[in-house]
Each structure stands twice: as structure tokens, then as C-alpha cells.
Coordinates of C-alpha atoms in Angstrom, one line a residue:
Chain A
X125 CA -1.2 -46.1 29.1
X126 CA -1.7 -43.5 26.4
X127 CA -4.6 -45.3 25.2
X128 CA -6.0 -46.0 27.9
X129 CA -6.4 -42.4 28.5
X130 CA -8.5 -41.8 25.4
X131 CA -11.4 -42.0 27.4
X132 CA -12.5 -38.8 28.8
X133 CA -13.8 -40.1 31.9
X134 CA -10.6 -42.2 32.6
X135 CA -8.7 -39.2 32.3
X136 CA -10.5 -37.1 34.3
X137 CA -10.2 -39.7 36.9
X138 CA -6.8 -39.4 36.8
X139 CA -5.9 -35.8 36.2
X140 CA -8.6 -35.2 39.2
X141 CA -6.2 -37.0 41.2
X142 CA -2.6 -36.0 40.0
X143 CA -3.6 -32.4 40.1
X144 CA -2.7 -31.6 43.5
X145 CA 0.1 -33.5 43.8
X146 CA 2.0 -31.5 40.9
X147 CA 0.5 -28.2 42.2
X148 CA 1.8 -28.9 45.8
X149 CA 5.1 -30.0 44.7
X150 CA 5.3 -26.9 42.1
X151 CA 4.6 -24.7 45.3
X152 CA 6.9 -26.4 47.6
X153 CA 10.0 -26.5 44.5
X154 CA 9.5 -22.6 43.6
X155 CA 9.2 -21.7 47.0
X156 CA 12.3 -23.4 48.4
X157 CA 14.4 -22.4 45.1
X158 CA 13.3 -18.8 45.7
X159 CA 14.7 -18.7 48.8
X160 CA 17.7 -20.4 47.8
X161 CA 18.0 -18.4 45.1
X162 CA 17.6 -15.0 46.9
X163 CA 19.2 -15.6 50.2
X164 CA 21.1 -18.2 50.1
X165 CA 22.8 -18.4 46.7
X166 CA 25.8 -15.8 46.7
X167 CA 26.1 -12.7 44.4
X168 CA 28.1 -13.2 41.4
X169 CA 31.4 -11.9 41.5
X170 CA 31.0 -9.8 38.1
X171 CA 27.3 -9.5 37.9
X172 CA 26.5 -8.9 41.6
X173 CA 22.9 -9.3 42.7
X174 CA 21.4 -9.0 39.1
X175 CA 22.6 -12.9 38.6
X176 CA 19.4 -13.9 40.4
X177 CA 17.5 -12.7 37.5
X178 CA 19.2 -15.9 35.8
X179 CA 16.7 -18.3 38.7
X180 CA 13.7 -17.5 36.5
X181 CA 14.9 -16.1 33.0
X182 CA 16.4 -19.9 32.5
X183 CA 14.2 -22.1 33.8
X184 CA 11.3 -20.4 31.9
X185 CA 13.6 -20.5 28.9
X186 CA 14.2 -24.3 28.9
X187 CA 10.5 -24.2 29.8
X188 CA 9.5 -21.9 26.8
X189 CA 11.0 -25.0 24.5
X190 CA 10.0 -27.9 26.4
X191 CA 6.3 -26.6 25.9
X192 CA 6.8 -26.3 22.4
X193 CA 7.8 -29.3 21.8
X194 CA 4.7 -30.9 24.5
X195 CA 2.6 -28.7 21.8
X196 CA 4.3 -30.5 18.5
X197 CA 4.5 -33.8 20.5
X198 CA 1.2 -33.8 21.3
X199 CA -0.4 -32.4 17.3
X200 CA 1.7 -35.0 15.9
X201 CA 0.2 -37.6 18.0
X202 CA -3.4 -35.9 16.8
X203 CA -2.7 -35.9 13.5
X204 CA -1.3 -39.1 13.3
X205 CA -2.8 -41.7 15.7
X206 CA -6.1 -39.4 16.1
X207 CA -5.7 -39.5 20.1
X208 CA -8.8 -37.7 21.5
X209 CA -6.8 -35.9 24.1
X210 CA -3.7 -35.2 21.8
X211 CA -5.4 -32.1 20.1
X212 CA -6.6 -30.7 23.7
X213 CA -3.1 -31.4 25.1
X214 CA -1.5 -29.0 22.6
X215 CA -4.4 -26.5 22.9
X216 CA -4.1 -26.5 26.8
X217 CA -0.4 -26.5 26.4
X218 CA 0.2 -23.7 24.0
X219 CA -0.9 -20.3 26.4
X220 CA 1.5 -22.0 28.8
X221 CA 4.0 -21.8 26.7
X222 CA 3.4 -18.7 25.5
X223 CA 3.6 -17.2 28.7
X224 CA 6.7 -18.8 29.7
X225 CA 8.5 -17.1 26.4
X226 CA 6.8 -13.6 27.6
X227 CA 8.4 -14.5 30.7
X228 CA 12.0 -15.5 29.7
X229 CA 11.3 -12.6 26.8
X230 CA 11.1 -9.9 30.3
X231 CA 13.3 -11.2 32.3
X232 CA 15.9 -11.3 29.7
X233 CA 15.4 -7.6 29.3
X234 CA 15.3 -6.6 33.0
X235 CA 18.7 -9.2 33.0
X236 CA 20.0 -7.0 30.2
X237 CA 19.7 -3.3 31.2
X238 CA 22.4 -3.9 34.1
X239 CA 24.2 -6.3 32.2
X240 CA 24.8 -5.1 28.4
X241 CA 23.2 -1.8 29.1
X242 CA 20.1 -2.2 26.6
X243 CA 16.5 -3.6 27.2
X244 CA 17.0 -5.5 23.7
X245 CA 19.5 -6.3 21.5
X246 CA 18.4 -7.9 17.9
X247 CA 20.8 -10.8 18.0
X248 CA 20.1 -14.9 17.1
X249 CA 18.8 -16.2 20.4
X250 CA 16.8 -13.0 21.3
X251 CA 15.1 -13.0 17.9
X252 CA 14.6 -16.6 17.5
X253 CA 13.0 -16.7 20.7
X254 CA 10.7 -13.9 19.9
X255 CA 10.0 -15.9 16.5
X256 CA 9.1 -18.8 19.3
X257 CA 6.3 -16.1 21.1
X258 CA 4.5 -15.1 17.8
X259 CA 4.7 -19.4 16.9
X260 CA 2.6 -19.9 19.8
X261 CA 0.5 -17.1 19.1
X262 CA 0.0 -17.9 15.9
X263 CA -1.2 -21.1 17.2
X264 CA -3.4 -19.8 19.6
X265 CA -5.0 -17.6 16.7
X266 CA -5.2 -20.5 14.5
X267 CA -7.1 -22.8 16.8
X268 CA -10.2 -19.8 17.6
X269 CA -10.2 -19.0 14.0
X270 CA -12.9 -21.2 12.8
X271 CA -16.2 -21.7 13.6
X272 CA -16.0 -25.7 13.5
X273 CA -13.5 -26.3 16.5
X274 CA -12.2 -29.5 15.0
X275 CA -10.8 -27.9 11.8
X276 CA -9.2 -25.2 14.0
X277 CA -7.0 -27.5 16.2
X278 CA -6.0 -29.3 13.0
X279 CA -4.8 -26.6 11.3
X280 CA -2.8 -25.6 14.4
X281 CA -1.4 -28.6 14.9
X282 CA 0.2 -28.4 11.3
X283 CA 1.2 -25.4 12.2
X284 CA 2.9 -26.3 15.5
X285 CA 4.8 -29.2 13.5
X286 CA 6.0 -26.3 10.9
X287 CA 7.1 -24.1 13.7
X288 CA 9.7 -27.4 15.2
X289 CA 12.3 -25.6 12.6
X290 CA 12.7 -23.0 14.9
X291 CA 13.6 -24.9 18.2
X292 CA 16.9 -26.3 16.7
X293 CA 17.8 -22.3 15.6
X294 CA 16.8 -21.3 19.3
X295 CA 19.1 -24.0 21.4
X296 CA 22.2 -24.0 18.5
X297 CA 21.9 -20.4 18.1
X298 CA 24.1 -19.1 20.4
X299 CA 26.8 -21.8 18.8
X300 CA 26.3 -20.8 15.1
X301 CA 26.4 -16.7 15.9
X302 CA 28.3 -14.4 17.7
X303 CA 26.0 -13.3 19.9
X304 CA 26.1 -10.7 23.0
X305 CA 24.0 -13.7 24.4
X306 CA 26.1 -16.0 26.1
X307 CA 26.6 -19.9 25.2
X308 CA 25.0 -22.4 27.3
X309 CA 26.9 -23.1 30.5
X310 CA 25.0 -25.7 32.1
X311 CA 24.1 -28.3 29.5
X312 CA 26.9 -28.9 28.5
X313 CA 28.9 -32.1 27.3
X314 CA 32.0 -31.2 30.0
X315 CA 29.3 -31.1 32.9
X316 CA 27.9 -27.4 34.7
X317 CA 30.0 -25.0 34.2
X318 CA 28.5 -23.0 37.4
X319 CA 28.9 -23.8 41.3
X320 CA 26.9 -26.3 42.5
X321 CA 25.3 -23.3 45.2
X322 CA 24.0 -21.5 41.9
X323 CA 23.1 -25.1 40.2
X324 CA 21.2 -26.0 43.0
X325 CA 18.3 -23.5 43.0
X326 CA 18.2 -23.1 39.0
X327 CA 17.5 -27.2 39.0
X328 CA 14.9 -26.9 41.8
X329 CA 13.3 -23.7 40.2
X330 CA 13.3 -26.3 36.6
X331 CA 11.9 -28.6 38.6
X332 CA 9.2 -26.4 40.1
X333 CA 8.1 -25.1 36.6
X334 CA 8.2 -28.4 35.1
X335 CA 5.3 -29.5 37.4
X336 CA 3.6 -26.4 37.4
X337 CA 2.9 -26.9 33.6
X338 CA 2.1 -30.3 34.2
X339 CA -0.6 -29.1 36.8
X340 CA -2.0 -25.5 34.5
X341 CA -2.2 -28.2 31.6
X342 CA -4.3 -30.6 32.9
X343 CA -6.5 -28.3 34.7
X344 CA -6.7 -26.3 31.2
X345 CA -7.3 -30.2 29.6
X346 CA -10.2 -30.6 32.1
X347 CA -11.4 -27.2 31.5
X348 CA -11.3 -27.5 27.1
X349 CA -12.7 -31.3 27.9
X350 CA -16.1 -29.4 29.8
X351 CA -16.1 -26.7 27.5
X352 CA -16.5 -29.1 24.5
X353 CA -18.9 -31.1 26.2
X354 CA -21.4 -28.2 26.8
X355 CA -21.0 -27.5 23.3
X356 CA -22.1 -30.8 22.5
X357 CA -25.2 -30.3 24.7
X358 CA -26.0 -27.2 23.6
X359 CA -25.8 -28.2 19.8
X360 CA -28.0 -31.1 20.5
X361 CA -30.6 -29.2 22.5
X362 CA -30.7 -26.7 19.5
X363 CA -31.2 -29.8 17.3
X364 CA -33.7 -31.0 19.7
X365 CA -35.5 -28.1 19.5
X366 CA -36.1 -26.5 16.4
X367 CA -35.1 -29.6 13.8
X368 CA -37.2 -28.2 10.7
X369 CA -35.3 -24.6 11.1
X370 CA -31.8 -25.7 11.6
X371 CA -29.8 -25.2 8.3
X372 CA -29.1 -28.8 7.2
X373 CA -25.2 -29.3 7.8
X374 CA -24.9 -25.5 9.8
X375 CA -24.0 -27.7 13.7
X376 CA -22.3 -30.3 11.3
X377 CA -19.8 -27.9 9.2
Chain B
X175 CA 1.7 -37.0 -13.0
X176 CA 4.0 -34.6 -14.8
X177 CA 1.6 -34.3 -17.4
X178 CA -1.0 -33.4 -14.9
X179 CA 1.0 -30.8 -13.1
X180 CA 2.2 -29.0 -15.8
X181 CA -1.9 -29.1 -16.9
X182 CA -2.3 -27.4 -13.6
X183 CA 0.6 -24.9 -13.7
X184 CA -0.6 -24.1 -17.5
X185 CA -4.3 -23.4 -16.0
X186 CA -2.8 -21.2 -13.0
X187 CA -0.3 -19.0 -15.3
X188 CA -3.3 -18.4 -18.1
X189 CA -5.5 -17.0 -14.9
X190 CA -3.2 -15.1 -13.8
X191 CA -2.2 -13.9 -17.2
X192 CA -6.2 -13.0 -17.6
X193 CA -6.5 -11.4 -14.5
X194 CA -3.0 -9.0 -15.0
X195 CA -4.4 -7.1 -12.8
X196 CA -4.0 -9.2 -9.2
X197 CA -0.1 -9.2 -10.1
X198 CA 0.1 -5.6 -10.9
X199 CA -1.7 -4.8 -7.3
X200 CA 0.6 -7.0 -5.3
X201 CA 3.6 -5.0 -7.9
X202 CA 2.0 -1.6 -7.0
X203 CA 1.7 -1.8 -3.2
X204 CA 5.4 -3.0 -3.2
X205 CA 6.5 0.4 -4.9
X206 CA 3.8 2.6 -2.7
X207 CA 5.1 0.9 0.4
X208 CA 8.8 1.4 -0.6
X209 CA 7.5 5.2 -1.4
X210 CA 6.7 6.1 2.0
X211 CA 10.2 5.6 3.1
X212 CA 12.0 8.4 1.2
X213 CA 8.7 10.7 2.4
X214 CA 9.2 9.9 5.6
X215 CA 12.8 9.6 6.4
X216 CA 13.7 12.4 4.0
X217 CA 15.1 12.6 0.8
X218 CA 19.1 12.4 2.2
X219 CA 20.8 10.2 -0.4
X220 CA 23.3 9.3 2.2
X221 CA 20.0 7.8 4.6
X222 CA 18.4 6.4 2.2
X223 CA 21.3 4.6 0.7
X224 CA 21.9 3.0 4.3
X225 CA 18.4 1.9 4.4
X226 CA 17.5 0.9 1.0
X227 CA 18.1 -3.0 1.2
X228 CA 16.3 -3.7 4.5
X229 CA 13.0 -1.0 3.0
X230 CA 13.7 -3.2 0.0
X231 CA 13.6 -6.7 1.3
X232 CA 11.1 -5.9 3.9
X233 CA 8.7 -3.8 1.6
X234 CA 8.9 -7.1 -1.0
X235 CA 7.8 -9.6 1.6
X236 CA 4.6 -7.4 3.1
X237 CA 3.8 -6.6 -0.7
X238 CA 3.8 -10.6 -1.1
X239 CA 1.5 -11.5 2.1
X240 CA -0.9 -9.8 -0.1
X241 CA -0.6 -12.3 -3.0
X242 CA -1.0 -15.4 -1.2
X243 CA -5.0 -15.7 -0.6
X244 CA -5.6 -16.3 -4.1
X245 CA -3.6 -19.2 -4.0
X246 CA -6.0 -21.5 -2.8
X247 CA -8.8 -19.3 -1.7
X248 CA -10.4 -18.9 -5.1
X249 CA -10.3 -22.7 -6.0
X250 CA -11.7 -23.3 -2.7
X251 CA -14.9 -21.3 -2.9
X252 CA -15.8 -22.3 -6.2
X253 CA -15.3 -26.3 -5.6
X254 CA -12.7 -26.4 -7.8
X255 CA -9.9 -27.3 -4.9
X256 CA -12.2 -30.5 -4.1
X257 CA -12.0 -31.3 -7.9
X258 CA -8.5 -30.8 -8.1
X259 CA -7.7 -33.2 -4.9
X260 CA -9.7 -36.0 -6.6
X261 CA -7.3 -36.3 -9.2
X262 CA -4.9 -39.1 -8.9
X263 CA -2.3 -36.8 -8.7
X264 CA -1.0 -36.1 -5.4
X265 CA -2.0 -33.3 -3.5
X266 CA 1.7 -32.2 -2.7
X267 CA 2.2 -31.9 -6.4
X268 CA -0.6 -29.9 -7.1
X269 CA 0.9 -27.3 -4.0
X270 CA 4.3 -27.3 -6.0
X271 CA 2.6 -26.4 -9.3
X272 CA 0.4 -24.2 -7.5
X273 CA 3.6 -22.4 -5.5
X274 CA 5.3 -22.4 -8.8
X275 CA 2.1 -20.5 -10.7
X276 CA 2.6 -18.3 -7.7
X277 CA 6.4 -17.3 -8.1
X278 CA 5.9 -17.0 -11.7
X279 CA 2.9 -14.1 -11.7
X280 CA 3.6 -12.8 -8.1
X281 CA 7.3 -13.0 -7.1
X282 CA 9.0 -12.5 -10.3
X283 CA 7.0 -9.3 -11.3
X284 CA 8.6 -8.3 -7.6
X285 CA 12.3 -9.5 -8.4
X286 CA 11.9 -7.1 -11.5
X287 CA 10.2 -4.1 -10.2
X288 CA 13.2 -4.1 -7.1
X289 CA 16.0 -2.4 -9.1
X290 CA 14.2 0.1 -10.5
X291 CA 12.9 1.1 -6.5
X292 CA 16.8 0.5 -6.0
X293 CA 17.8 3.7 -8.2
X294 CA 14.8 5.6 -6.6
X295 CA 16.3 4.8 -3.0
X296 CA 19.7 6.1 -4.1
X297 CA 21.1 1.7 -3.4
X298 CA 24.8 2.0 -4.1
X299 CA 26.1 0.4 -7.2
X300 CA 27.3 -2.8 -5.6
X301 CA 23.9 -4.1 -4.0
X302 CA 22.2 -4.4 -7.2
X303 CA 23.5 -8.3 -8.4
X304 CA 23.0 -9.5 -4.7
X305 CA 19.6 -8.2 -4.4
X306 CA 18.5 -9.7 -7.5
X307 CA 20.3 -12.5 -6.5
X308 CA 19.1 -12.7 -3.4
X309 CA 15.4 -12.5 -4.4
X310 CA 15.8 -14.6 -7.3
X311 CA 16.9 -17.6 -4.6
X312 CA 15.2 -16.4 -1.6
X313 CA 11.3 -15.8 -3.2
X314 CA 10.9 -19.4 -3.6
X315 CA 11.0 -19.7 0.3
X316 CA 8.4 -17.3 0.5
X317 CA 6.4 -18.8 -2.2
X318 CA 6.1 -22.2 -0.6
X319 CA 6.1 -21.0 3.3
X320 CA 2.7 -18.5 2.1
X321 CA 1.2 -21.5 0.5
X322 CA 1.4 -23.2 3.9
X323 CA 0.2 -20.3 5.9
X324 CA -2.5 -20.3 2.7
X325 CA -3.4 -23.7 3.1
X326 CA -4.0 -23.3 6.9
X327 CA -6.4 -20.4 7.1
X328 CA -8.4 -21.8 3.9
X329 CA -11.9 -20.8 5.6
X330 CA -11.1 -18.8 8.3
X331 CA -12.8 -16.1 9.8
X332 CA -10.7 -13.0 8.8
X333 CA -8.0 -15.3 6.8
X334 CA -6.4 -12.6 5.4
X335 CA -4.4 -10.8 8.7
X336 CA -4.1 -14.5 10.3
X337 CA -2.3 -15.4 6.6
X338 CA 0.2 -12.6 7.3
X339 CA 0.4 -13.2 11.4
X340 CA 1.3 -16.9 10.4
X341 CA 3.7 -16.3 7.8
X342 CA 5.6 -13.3 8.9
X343 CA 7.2 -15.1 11.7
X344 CA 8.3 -18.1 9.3
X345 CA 10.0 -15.7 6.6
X346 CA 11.9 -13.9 9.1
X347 CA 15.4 -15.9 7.8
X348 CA 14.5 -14.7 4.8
X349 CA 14.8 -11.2 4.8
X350 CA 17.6 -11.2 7.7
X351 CA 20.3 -13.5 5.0
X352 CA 18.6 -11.4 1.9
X353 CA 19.2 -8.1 3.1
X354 CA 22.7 -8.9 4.8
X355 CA 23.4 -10.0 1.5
X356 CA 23.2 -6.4 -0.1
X357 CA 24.7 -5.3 3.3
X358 CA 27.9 -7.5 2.6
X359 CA 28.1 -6.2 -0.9
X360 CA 28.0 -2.5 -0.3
X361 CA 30.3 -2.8 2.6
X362 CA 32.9 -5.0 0.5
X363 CA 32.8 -8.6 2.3
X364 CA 32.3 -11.8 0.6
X365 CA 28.0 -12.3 -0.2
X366 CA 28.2 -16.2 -0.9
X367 CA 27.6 -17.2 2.7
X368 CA 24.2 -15.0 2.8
X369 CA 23.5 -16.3 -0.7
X370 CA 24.0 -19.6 0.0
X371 CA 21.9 -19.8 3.0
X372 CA 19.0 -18.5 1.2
X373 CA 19.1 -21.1 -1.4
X374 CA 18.9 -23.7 1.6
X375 CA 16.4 -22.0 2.9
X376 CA 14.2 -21.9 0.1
X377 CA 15.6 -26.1 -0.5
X378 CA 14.3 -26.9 2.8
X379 CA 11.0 -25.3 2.4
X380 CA 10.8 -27.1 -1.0
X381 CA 10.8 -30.3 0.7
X382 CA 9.0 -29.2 3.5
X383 CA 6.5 -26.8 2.3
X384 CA 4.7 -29.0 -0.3
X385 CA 4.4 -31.6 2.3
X386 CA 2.6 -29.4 5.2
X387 CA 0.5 -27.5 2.8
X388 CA -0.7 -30.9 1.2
X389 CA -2.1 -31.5 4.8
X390 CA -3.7 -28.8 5.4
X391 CA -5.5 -28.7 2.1
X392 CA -6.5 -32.5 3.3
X393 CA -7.5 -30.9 6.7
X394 CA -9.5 -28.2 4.8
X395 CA -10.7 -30.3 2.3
X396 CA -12.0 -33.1 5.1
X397 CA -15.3 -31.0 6.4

């Protein structure tokens, strides 16, 4: 399956008709878990309203490392097997991400002020997870800072296996610290430890994200494919054009 | 393959030891940028005191993001890198000699010049042994991380401030253990824990470290 999707046109094919059918179930999944979630869910008991905050800021949390390791899944399988679309997986993948940790990043602040009484608090999981934005940053950086493209997302990919260190630090870190952040409460070995009318929406809402990455990334995978191919063109035509007063090796790095 | 790395630690130590002056810039920014603090903070003995082994720890590790581009960079330009990888030894090793050159002329000269900045920010009496201590296990760490951040932007446009965006971010353990080290020792709790986790640290990136760097020179080296 994965191999047959090294060819560009194949995959096309197929992302062309998968698309819509994550983007309509994302739609329909965050829709119906935001209205569980803000009128049908009840208030907390301690927190009050504010719990709602907890819909998005943990979903885009579990997202922030599920991306992350789509990104490292998909630069290993570039660096190692040389997959054509393994490199422009992690590329398309990596701004997703990296929005998803500025989102859990916000919405843990707006959580906090009511909660603990601060925006920010420099404790394990908060800073780990801010390690996790400037990762995919970093990545992001990496891949547009050379001029032969191929070099770039090679580089970045390295870099994106370097960075798995921090995912173990990011889940366990609530475990190995004393933190203001609390522990995990609904992965856990013992089952949920929340009621199933708050379970319900957080699932959908994971849900929800989970195919609205799927559908960003391979629009974004269609997108870097085009984008690559025009560069091809428009390096050929240059070639095409003017051979004697092309630099020898300059289009070739 | 000993034989060949110690050839290439010997070759990086007599550079640097010809060219004093790139380890005395990376030394000299470290005690500027620990400078400011007293200036402006102000001079309170009590402040500074508090402050001292974060300014420290954090002052050392932005000195040393200016150290790593002449790891590789040099080498690279010049062809020598290329020359280098074709020798049967492996390119791993030639990281770990390389990282090694690199603690010897740019993070010892640091380990050395932080007491002395110690007395001038007023650090109580106590931190001194576990910030020594701490730097002597924690550098190595930042040795081998900046020679993976290094070997990643060999050739990129404006390598230097990617260098530092990739590698800040990776060091961060670092300074939290090294400076809660002199922390624990002024306040009067047990430093071994902090210690300890700084010489894993910098055992993990040993292992680690030569590995990823290795591929990225290959990466580099491939065009």
C-alpha cells in the first residue's frame, strides 16, 4: 500500500478522493462535540464553566504529539527507505502540528488564569511542551533554509528524529514531577477517570481533529507535490533556454 | 581507527591552539554577557547572589552557541570535511573526536573562567563545587548536541542564528538540572540527583549525538 503510493499520480488519485470525506467528517465530529461540549456536557462541580476549555486544550494536546510523531514517522521512513512522499508527509505535517501546540499552548493559559490564577507557570509539562513548539519550528526553519530543497528536508528530518526525546519527557512528565499540571485522567491503565457525559465530547472532539489533520495534510501534500513540480518546470525551461549561461552545477547543487 | 581519531583530535586541538584567539572570543562574550547582569539589575549583593547560578548557567550556554560554527564549518568550505569522510574511519568517530577538540578549546576555557564570574556576582560559598561540577558533566551534552545542530545547518543560508534556534531548545535540560544544582547547594538540599541527571544527559547524547551528526555530515556531504 505504502509503495504503491510512491507514485505521485497514484497518490493524487487518491488523496483527491479521500479529501472530502475526512474534511466532512472533521466538520460533522467538531461540530457535534462542540455542542456537546458547550450545551450539553455539565459544568464541573469545582471548575464550573471553565472545564469546557479542557474540549479543545486536550484534544489539540494529544494532537500536538500525534503530529510529532506523523513528522518523525514519516522522516524516518525518508531517510531510511527513501519513500518519495515520506519527506513531503513530514513537511506538510509539521505547520499542523505546530499550530496544534500554539493551540493547546493558549488554551492552556486561558484554562489557567481561572484555574491556578496565572497565564503561565514554568513547570515540566508546560515547558516541555513549549520545547515541542520551538521543535517544530525549528523544523520548519530547517526545511526553507537551503537553497537545494532536497538537502533541506533531510536535514529536518534528522532533526525531527532528534527531537523524539522530547515526546517521552512531555507524556511521563506529569509522573516524574510535581507539577501544578495535573496527571493524566483519561489514559489511564484503571480506565477514564471522568464521566462518560465529559468523555463523550473530548473523544468526538479527538476524533474530529484527528481527521482534520489527515485532510490539511494531504491537501498541504498535494500542494508541496505542485509546488515541486513547477520548480521542476521552471528549472528545465531555464535550462532550455539559456544552456551556455547557466553556471554548470548552479539548478543541480 | 584509534590511531586515526586521535590523528584528528591532535590536528583540531593544534588549530585551535594556533588560532587562541576563537577560544578567547567565545571566553570573552561569556564574561561580557554575565557583565550586563550586575549593570542591569544593580549591584545588591543579596540580588545578585539569588541570580548568579541561573546568569551563570544561562550566560555559559549562549557564550557556547557562538563556538559551534567552526566545528564543521571551516572543514567544510575548504574540502577538507569531504577528505576527512573518505577515510576509512567512521564518520561517527570523526564527530566524537571533533566534539571532544571542541570541549577541550571551547568548553573547558568556560568551566574555568565561571568561578572567577562567580566571586564577581557575589555566588555564595557553597555553589562553587556544584557549578564546577555541574559544568564539568553537563558541557559534554552541549558539546555533542551543538555538533548536531552544526552538522545540520552545514550550508545554510544564515547558519549561524538557525545553529542557536536549533540548539537552544535541545539544551534546555541542561541548564534547568545545572543550575538547580547550585540552587540545591546554596539552599542546603542533597545536589547528587541534579548531578546525576546531567551526567545522563550528557551519556545519552554521547550515544546519540555522534550518531545524528554522522548523518547529517552524510546528508551535507551527499550534494
Amino acid at each position: 500500500m505504502i509503495q504503491r503510493l510512491a507514485n505521485p499520480a497514484r497518490f493524487n488519485r487518491l488523496a483527491g478522493r479521500t479529501m472530502p470525506w475526512l474534511a466532512w467528517g472533521a466538520a460533522l465530529c467538531i461540530g457535534a462535540a462542540l455542542w456537546l461540549a458547550l450545551a450539553v456536557s455539565p459544568a464541573d462541580y469545582q471548575q464550573g464553566e471553565a472545564v469546557r476549555i479542557m474540549y479543545v486544550h486536550v484534544p489539540a494536546a494529544w494532537m500536538a504529539l500525534v503530529a510529532y510523531a506523523f513528522v518523525a514517522l514519516a522522516s524516518a521512513g525518508g531517510l531510511v527507505w527513501k519513500h518519495p512522499l515520506a519527506h513531503v508527509a513530514a513537511q506538510a505535517a509539521a505547520p499542523v502540528g505546530a499550530a496544534f501546540t500554539f493551540l493547546c499552548l493558549v488554551t492552556g493559559s486561558l484554562w489557567g488564569k481561572p484555574m491556578w490564577g496565572t497565564w503561565w507557570v514554568w513547570d515540566a509539562r508546560l515547558t516541555s511542551v513549549l520545547v515541542l513548539f520551538f521543535l517544530y519550528l525549528g523544523f520548519i526553519a530547517l526545511t526553507a533554509a537551503f537553497d537545494e530543497p532536497q538537502r533541506g528536508e533531510r536535514a529536518a528530518a534528522i532533526l525531527a528524529l532528534v527531537g523524539v526525546v522530547n515526546v517521552p519527557v512531555i507524556k511521563f512528565s506529569v509522573d516524574w514531577w510535581n507539577t501544578l499540571h495535573q496527571p493524566a485522567s483519561v489514559m489511564k491503565m484503571s480506565g477514564p477517570a471522568i464521566h462518560p457525559s465529559m468523555l463523550w465530547p473530548l473523544l468526538l472532539m479527538a476524533l474530529g481533529f484527528t481527521l482534520y489533520f489527515g485532510a490539511v495534510v494531504l491537501v498541504r501534500m498535494k500542494a508541496l507535490l505542485l509546488a515541486r513540480r513547477a520548480r521542476a518546470m521552471a528549472m528545465a525551461q531555464v535550462h532550455r533556454a539559456a544552456p551556455a549561461a547557466a553556471e554548470p552545477g548552479s539548478a543541480h547543487g | 581507527m584509534i590511531a586515526a581519531l586521535g590523528l584528528i583530535l591532535r590536528r583540531e586541538l593544534r588549530l585551535a591552539l594556533r588560532q587562541a584567539g576563537e577560544s578567547a572570543t567565545v571566553v570573552l562574550f561569556f564574561i561580557l554577557a554575565a557583565l550586563l547582569f550586575p549593570l542591569g539589575v544593580g549591584p545588591s549583593p543579596a540580588t545578585l547572589a539569588r541570580i548568579a547560578p541561573g546568569v551563570l548557567w544561562a550566560t555559559a550556554l549562549l557564550a557556547a552557541m557562538l563556538s559551534f560554527e567552526r566545528l564543521f564549518q571551516p572543514d567544510f568550505e575548504d574540502g577538507s570535511l569531504e577528505q576527512l569522510a573518505l577515510s576509512p574511519a567512521p564518520l561517527e568517530g570523526l564527530v566524537l573526536a571533533k566534539a571532544l577538540a571542541h570541549w577541550l578549546t571551547a568548553a573547558a576555557p568556560l568551566i574555568v573562567a565561571a568561578p572567577v564570574l562567580g566571586v564577581m556576582l557575589n555566588l555564595p560559598a557553597e555553589g562553587f563545587v556544584p557549578l564546577i561540577a555541574g559544568m564539568a558533566l553537563g558541557t559534554p551534552a552541549i558539546s555533542l548536541i551543538g555538533a548536531v545542530g552544526a552538522a545540520l545547518t552545514l550550508g545554510a543560508r544564515r547558519g549561524g542564528v538557525l545553529l542557536a534556534l536549533l540548539v537552544i531548545p535541545l539544551v534546555i535540560p541542561v541548564l534547568i538540572f545545572g543550575a538547580a544544582a547550585v540552587e540545591a547547594a546554596i539552599g542546603g538540599f542533597p545536589v547528587r540527583a541534579h548531578l546525576t541527571a546531567l551526567g545522563g544527559i550528557s551519556l545519552g547524547a554521547l550515544v546519540l549525538g555522534p550518531w545524528a551528526a554522522g548523518a547529517a555530515l552524510r546528508q551535507a556531504l551527499a550534494e
